[in-house]
Coordinates of C-alpha atoms in Angstrom, one line a residue:
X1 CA 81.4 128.4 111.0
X2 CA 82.2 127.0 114.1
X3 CA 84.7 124.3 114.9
X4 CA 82.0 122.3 115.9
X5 CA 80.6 122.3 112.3
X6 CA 83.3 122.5 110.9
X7 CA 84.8 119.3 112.3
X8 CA 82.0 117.4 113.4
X9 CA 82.4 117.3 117.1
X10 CA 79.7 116.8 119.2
X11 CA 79.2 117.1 123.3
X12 CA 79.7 113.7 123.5
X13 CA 83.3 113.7 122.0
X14 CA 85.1 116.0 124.1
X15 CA 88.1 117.6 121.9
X16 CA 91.8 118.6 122.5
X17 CA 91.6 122.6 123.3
X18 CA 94.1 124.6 121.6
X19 CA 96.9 125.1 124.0
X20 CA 97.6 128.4 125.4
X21 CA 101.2 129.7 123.7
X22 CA 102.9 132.8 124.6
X23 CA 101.0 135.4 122.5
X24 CA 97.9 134.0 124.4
X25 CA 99.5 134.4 127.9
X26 CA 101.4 137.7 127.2
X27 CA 97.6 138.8 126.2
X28 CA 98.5 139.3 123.0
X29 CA 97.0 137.2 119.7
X30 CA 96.2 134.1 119.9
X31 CA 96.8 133.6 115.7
X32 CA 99.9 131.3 116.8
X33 CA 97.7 128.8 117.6
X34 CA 96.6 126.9 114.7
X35 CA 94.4 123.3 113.6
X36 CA 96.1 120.3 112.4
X37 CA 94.0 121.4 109.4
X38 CA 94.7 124.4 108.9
X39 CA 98.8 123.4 109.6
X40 CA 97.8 120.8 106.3
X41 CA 96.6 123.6 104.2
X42 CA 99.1 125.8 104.8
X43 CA 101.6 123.6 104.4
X44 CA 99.9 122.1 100.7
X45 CA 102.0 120.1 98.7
X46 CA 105.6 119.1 98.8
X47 CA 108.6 116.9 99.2
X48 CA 107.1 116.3 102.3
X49 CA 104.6 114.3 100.7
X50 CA 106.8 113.2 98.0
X51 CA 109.5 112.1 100.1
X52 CA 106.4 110.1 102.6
X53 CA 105.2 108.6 99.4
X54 CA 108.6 107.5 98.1
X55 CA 108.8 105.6 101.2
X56 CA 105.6 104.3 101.1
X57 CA 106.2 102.8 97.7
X58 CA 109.8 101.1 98.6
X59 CA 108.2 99.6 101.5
X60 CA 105.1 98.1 99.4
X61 CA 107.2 97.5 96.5
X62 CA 109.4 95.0 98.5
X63 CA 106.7 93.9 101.3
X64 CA 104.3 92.5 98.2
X65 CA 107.6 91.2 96.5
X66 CA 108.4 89.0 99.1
X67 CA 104.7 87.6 99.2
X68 CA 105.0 87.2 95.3
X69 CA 108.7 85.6 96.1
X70 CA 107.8 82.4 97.3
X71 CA 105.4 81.2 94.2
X72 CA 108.8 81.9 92.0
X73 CA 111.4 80.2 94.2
X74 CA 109.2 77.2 95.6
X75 CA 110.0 74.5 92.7
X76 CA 114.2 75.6 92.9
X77 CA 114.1 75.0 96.4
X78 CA 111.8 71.8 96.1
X79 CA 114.4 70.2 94.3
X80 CA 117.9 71.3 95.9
X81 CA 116.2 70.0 99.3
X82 CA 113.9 67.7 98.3
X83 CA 111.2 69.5 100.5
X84 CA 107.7 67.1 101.1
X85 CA 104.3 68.6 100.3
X86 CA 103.5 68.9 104.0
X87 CA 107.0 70.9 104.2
X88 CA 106.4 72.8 100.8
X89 CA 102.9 74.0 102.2
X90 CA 104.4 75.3 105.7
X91 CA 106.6 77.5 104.0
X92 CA 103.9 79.1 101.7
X93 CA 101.4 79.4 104.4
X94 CA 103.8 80.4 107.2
X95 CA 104.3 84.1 106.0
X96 CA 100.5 84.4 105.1
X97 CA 100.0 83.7 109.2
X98 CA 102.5 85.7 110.7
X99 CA 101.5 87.9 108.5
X100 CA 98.2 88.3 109.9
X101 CA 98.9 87.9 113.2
X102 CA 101.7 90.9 112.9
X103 CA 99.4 93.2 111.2
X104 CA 96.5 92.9 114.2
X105 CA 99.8 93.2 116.6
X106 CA 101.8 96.2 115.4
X107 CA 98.9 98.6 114.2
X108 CA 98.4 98.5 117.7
X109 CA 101.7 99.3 118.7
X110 CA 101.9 102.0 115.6
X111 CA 99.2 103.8 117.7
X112 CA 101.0 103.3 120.7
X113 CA 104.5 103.3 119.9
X114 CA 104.3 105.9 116.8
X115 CA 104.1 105.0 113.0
X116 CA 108.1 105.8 111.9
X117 CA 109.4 103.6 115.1
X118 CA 107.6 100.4 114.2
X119 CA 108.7 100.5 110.5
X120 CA 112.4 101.4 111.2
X121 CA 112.6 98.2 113.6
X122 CA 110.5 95.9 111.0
X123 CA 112.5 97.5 107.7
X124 CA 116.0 97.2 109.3
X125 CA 114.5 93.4 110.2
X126 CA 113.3 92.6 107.2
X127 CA 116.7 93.4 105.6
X128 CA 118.3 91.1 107.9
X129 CA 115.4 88.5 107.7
X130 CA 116.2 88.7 103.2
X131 CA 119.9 88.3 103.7
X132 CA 119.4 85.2 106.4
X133 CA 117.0 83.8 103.5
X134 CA 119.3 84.3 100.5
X135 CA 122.2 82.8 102.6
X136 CA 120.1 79.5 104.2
X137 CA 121.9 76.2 104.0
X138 CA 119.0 74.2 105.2
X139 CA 114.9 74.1 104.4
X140 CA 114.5 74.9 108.4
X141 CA 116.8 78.1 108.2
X142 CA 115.0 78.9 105.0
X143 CA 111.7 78.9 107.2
X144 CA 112.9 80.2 110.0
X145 CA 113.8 83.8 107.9
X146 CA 110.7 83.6 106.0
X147 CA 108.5 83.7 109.3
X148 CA 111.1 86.5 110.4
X149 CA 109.6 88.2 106.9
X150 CA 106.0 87.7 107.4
X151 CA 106.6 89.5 110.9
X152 CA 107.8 92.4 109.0
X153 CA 106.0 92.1 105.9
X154 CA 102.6 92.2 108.2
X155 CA 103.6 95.2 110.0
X156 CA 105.1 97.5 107.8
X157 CA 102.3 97.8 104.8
X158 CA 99.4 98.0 107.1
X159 CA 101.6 101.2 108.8
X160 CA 102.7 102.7 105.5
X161 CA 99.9 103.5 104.7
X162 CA 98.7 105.5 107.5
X163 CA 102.0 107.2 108.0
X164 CA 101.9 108.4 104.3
X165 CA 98.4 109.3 104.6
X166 CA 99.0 111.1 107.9
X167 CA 101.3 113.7 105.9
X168 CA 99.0 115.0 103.4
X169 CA 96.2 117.8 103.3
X170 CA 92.9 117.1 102.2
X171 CA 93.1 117.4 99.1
X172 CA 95.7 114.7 98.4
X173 CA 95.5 112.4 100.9
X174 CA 93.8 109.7 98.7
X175 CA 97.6 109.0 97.0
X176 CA 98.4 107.9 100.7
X177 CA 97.0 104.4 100.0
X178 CA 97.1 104.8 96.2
X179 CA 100.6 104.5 95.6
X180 CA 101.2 101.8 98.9
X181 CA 98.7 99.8 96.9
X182 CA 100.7 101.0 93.1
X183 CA 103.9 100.2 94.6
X184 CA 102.8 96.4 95.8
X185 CA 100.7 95.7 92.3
X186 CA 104.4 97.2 90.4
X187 CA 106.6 94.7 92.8
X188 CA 104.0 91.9 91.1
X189 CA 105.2 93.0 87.9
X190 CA 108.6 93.2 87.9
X191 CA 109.2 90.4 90.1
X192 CA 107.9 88.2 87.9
X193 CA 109.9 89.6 85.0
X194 CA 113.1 89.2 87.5
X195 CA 112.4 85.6 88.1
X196 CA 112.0 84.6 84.5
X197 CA 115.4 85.3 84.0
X198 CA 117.0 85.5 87.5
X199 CA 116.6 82.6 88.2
X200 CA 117.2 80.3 85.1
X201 CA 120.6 82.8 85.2
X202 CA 121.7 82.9 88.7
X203 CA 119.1 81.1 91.1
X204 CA 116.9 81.6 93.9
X205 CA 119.2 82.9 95.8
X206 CA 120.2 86.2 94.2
X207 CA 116.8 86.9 93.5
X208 CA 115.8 87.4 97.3
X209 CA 118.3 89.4 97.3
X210 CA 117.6 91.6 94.5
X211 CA 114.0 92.3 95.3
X212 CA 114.8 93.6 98.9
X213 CA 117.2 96.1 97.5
X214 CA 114.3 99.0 97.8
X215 CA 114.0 98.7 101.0
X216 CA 117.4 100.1 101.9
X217 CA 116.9 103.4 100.7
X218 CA 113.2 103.5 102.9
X219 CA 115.2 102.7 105.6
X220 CA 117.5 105.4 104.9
X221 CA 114.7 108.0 104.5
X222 CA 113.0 107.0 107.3
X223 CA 116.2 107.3 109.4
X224 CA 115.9 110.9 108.0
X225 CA 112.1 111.5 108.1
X226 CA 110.2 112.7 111.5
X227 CA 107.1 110.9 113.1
X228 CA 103.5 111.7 111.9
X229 CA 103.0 115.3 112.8
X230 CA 99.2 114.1 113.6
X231 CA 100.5 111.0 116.0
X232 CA 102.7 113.3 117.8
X233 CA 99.7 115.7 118.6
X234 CA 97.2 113.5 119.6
X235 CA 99.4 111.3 121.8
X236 CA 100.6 115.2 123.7
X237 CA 104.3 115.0 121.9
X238 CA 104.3 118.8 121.3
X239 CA 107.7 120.2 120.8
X240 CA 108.1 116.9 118.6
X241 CA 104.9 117.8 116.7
X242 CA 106.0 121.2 116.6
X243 CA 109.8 120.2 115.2
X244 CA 108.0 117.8 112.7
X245 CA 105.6 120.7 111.0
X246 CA 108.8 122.8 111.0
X247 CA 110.5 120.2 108.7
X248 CA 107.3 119.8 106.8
X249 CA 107.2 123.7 106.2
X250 CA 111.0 123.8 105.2
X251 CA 110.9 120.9 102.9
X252 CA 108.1 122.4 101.1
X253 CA 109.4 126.0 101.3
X254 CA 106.2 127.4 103.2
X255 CA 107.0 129.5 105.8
X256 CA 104.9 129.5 109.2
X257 CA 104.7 131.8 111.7
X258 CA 107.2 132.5 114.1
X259 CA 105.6 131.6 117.3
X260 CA 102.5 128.8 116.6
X261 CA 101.4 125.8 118.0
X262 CA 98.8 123.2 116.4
X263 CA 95.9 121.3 118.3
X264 CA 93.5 118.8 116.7
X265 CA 89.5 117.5 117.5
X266 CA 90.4 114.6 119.1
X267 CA 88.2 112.2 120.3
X268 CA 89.6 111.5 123.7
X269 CA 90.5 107.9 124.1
X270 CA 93.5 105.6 124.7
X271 CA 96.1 105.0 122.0
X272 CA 95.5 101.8 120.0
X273 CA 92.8 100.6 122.3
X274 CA 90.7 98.1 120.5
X275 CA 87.9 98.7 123.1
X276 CA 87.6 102.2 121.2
X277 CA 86.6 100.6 118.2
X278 CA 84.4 98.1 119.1
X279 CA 82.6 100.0 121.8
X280 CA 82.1 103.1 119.7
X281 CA 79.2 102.3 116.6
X282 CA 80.7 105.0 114.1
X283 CA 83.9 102.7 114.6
X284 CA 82.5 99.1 114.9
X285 CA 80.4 98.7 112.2
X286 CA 82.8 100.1 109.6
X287 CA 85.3 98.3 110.8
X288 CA 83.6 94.8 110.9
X289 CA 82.0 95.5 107.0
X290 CA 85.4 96.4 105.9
X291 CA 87.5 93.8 107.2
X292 CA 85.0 91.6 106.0
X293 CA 85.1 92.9 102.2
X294 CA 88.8 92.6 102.6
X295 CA 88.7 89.1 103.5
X296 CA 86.1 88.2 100.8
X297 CA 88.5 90.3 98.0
X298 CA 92.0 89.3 99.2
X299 CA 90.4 85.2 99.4
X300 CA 89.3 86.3 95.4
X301 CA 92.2 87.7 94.4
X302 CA 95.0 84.9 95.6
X303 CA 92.4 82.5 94.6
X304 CA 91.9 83.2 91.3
X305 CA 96.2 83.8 90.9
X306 CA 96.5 80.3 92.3
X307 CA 93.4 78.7 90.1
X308 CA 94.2 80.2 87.0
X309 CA 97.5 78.4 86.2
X310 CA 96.0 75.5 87.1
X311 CA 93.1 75.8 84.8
X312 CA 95.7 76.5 82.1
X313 CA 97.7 73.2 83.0
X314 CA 94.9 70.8 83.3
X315 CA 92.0 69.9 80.8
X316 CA 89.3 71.4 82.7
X317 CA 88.4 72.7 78.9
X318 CA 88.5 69.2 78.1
X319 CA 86.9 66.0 78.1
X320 CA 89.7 64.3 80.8
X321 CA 89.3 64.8 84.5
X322 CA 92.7 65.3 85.9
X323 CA 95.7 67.8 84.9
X324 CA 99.2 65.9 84.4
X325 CA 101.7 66.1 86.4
X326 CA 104.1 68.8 86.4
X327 CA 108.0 67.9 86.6
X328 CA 108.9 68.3 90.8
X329 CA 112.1 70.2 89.7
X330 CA 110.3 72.0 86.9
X331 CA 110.9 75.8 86.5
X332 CA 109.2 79.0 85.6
X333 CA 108.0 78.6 82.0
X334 CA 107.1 81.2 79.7
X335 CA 103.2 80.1 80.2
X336 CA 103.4 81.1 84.4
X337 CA 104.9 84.0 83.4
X338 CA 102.7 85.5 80.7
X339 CA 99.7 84.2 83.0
X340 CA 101.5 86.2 86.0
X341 CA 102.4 89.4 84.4
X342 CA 98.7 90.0 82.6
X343 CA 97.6 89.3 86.6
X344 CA 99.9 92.6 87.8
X345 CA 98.9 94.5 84.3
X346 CA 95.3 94.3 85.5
X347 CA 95.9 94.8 89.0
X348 CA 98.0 98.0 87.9
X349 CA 95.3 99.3 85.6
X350 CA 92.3 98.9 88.0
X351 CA 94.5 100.8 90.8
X352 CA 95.0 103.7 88.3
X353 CA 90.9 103.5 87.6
X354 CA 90.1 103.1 91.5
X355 CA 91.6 106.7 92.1
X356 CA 90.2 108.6 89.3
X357 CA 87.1 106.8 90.0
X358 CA 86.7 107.2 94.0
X359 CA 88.2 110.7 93.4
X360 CA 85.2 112.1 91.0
X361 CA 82.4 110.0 91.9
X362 CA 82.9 109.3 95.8
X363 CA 83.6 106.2 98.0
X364 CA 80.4 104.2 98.6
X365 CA 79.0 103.9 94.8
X366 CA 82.1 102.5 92.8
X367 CA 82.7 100.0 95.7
X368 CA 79.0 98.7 95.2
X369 CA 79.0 99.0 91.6
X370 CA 82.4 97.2 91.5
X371 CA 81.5 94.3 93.8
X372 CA 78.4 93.9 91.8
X373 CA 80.4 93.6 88.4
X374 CA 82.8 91.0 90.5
X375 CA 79.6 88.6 90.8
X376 CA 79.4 88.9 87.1
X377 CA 83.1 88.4 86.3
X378 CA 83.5 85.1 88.1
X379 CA 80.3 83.6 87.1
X380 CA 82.6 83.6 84.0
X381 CA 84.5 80.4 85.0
X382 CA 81.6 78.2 85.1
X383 CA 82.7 78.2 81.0
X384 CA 85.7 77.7 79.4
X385 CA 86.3 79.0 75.9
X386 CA 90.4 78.1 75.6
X387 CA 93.3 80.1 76.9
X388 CA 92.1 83.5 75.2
X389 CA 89.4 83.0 77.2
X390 CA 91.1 82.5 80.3
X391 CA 93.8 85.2 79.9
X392 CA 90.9 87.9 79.3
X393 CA 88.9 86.8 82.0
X394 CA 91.9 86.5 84.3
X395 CA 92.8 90.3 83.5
X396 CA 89.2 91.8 83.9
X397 CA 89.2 89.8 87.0
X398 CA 91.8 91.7 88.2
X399 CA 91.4 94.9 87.0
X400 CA 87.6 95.1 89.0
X401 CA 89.2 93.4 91.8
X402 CA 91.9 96.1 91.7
X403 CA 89.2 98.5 92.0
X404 CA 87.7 97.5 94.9
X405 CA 90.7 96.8 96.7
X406 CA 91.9 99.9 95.9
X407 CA 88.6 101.7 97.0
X408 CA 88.7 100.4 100.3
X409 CA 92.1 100.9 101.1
X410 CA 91.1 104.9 100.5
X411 CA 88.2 104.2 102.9
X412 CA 90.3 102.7 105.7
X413 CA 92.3 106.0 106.9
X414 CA 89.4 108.0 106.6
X415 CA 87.3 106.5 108.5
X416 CA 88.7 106.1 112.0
X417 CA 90.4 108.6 114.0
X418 CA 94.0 108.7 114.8
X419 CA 94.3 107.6 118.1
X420 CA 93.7 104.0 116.9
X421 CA 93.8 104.2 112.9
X422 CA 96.9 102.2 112.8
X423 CA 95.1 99.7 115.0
X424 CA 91.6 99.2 112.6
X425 CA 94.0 99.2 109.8
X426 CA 96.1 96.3 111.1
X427 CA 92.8 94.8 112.1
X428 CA 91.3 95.2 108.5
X429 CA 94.8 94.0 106.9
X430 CA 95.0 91.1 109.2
X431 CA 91.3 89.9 107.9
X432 CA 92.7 90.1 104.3
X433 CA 95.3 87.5 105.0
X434 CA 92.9 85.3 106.6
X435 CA 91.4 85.3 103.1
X436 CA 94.7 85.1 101.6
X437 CA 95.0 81.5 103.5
X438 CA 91.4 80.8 103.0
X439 CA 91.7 81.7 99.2
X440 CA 95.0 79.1 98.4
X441 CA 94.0 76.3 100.5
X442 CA 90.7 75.9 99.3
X443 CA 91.8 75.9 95.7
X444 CA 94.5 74.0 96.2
X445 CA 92.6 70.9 98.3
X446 CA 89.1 71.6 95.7
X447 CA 90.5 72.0 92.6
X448 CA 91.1 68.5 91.3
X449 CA 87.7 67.9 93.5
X450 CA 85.9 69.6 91.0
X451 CA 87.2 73.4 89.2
X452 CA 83.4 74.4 89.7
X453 CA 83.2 73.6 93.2
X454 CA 86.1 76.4 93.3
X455 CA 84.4 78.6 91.0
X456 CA 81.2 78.4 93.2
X457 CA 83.6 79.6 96.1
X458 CA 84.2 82.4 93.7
X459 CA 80.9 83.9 93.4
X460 CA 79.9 83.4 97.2
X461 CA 82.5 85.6 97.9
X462 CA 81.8 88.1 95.3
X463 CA 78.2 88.4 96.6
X464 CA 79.9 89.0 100.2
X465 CA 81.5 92.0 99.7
X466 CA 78.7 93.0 97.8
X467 CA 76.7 92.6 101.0
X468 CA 78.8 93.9 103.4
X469 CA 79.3 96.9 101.4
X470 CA 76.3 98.1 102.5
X471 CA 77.1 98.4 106.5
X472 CA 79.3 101.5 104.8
X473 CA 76.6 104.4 104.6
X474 CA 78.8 107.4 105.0
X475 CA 80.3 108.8 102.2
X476 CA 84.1 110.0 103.5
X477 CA 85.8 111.5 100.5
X478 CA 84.6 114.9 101.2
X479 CA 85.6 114.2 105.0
X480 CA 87.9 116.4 106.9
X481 CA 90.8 114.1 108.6
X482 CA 91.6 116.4 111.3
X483 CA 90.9 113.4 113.6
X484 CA 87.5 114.2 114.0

């Protein structure tokens, strides 16, 4: 088989030539020289990836934890400050902005800059950004370190994901995104258990400070860690590409040839050039249908987490129109918490289905099927059956959602080439926050409106990713990624 077949390069996507090494100019065999594939094979699996996906899993772990943070901590710091709902909006929206904006910014710079520089600048920040937080004396301190966190936060998961991607053969290079996605479903979890009894214990303040202890030990690793063996190639880095396999190969105990050198088919192009994608259609219109399904499912999922526990605290099962009050200095009851944690229980369980699913039955089909079922799911709330009710449908809500989440986030690396992967996935993340924004204001200005008015939002969305899910008509889990 050719490399042409066997890669999928065509004349109009001129690739990077093996280079000529010393066997090949002494005359001598040129079996030195070897595909970024082939390196992957050879190389199988190791602490390599175990080590790349430890580090992917801190850095989702505390990213998602410090999204989660600020629904915990908002009525403490409401009350020692006596913060105004205009002022008590900024800082929950803030991060969700910066956020976006940082992701569309530095998976551009990942591409140009390398994947390992732009998360050891944004993980040593975001330990700096924690500790400024933990130790504010004012409101505007306190939202001048979270903004300093959403600018890290955006950043490092949409990265993380590619870089722990980038280090695994073909075989398992679906755990790249499954375990980013495991570890910021976990941080869910476990943050909510921290805050029940954090804060009532200590306060607000120690629990920033708790949560962001993971990311120390990524920061560590990554100190440790080389570059994406695959960046350094395709951006011509190739004693550094070279020196990164070699670490590769020692951590896993492989041993490689004395003499070798690795190419890849490349589509020629410049580094994190957003032109690339729009201008080429195997690019664009993936692209556009999966930042638009993200947007659709990210607006569902912090929609429903926001509507939910207000559903519980109102009589929308009633006869009344209006929910009372809640106490301004009120704090985490048992209620938010039970509601929270079956929310990260379903999330966890539908990330766990999503791989065994996309794994055995492909990409395209479970996505459909799942955004179909989603349509289904929140048609749901337009009844109301008491609190059993709403706890089931909240955790089968989540546990489809889950799955497609989880599906596309498989779909995302696989689907664009290296030279600006980092780019479409900050691009696709960024969209996803949009929704985030979308999803929490239009709950939180419609809800006493009219709860169905909400729910109607619901299903529109569902039946948009079920749309746009058909722009995706190649299947890519049997897909070479050897930056074809």
């Amino acid at each position: 088989m050719s490399d042409k077949e066997k890669y999928g390069a065509t004349d109009e996507r001129p690739i990077i030539e093996p280079p000529i090494n010393d066997a090949t100019a002494a005359g001598g065999d040129d079996e030195d020289a070897m595909s970024l594939h082939e390196v992957y094979e050879k190389l199988g699996l190791g602490w390599a990836q175990y080590i790349s996906w430890t580090i992917s899993f801190l850095i989702a772990y505390s990213d998602y934890a410090e999204l989660t943070l600020i629904a915990l901590i908002i009525p403490y710091i409401r009350c020692e400050w006596d913060l105004s709902p205009t002022f008590e909006a900024t800082i929950t929206i803030s991060i969700f902005v910066v956020y976006a904006i940082s992701a569309m910014l530095c998976g551009k710079l990942a591409d140009i800059f390398g994947r390992r520089t732009v998360m050891m600048i944004t993980t040593f920040l975001l330990i700096v950004a924690a500790g400024g937080a933990a130790l504010a004396s004012n409101k505007w301190l306190f939202l001048f370190w979270r903004t300093i966190t959403g600018i890290c936060v955006g950043a490092n998961f949409s990265t993380i994901v590619v870089y722990s991607t980038e280090f695994c053969p073909n075989a398992y290079r679906t755990y790249g995104p499954v375990i980013s996605i495991m570890g910021s479903y976990f941080s869910m979890f476990t943050v909510n258990l921290f805050g029940y009894f954090v804060l009532n214990a200590t306060g607000w303040r120690w629990l920033i400070i708790i949560i962001t202890i993971p990311v120390i030990p990524a920061f560590i690793l990554l100190l440790l860690f080389p570059e994406s063996p695959r960046y350094l190639v395709v951006s011509n880095q190739q004693e550094r590409a070279n020196s990164a396999i070699k670490t590769m190969a020692w951590l896993n105990g492989v041993e490689l040839p004395p003499k070798f050198s690795v190419y890849c088919h490349q589509e020629s192009g410049e580094l994190g050039s957003y032109s690339v994608l729009w201008k080429t259609k195997e690019y664009r219109i993936p692209a556009i249908a999966l930042a638009a399904m993200y947007f659709f499912n990210i607006l569902l999922e912090t929609g429903v987490l926001v509507f939910l526990p207000l559903a519980f605290i109102s009589t929308f099962c009633g006869e009344s129109g209006k929910p009372p009050k809640r106490d301004r200095c009120a704090t985490l009851s048992q209620q938010d918490l039970l509601m929270l944690t079956v929310s990260a229980i379903g999330s966890l369980v539908g990330c766990v289905a999503a791989f065994f699913i996309a794994s055995k039955f492909g990409r395209l089909k479970p996505l459909r099927i799942g955004s179909g079922v989603q349509i289904a799911i929140m048609a749901l709330l337009f009844v109301c059956f008491g609190e059993f009710y709403l706890f089931g449908v909240a955790t089968l809500i989540k546990i489809i959602n889950a799955i497609v989440v989880m599906i596309i986030w498989i779909i995302i690396p696989e689907s664009f080439p290296t030279i600006v992967r980092s780019t479409a996935t900050g691009a696709i993340n960024s969209a996803g926050k949009c929704g985030a924004v979308v999803g929490t204001s239009a709950v939180v200005l419609l809800f006493y409106v009219s709860p169905l008015l909400v729910t109607g939002i619901f299903v529109i969305a569902a039946i948009s990713t079920f749309g746009f899910s058909f722009m995706l008509s190649k299947e890519t889990r049997d897909s070479i990624l050897a930056d074809t």
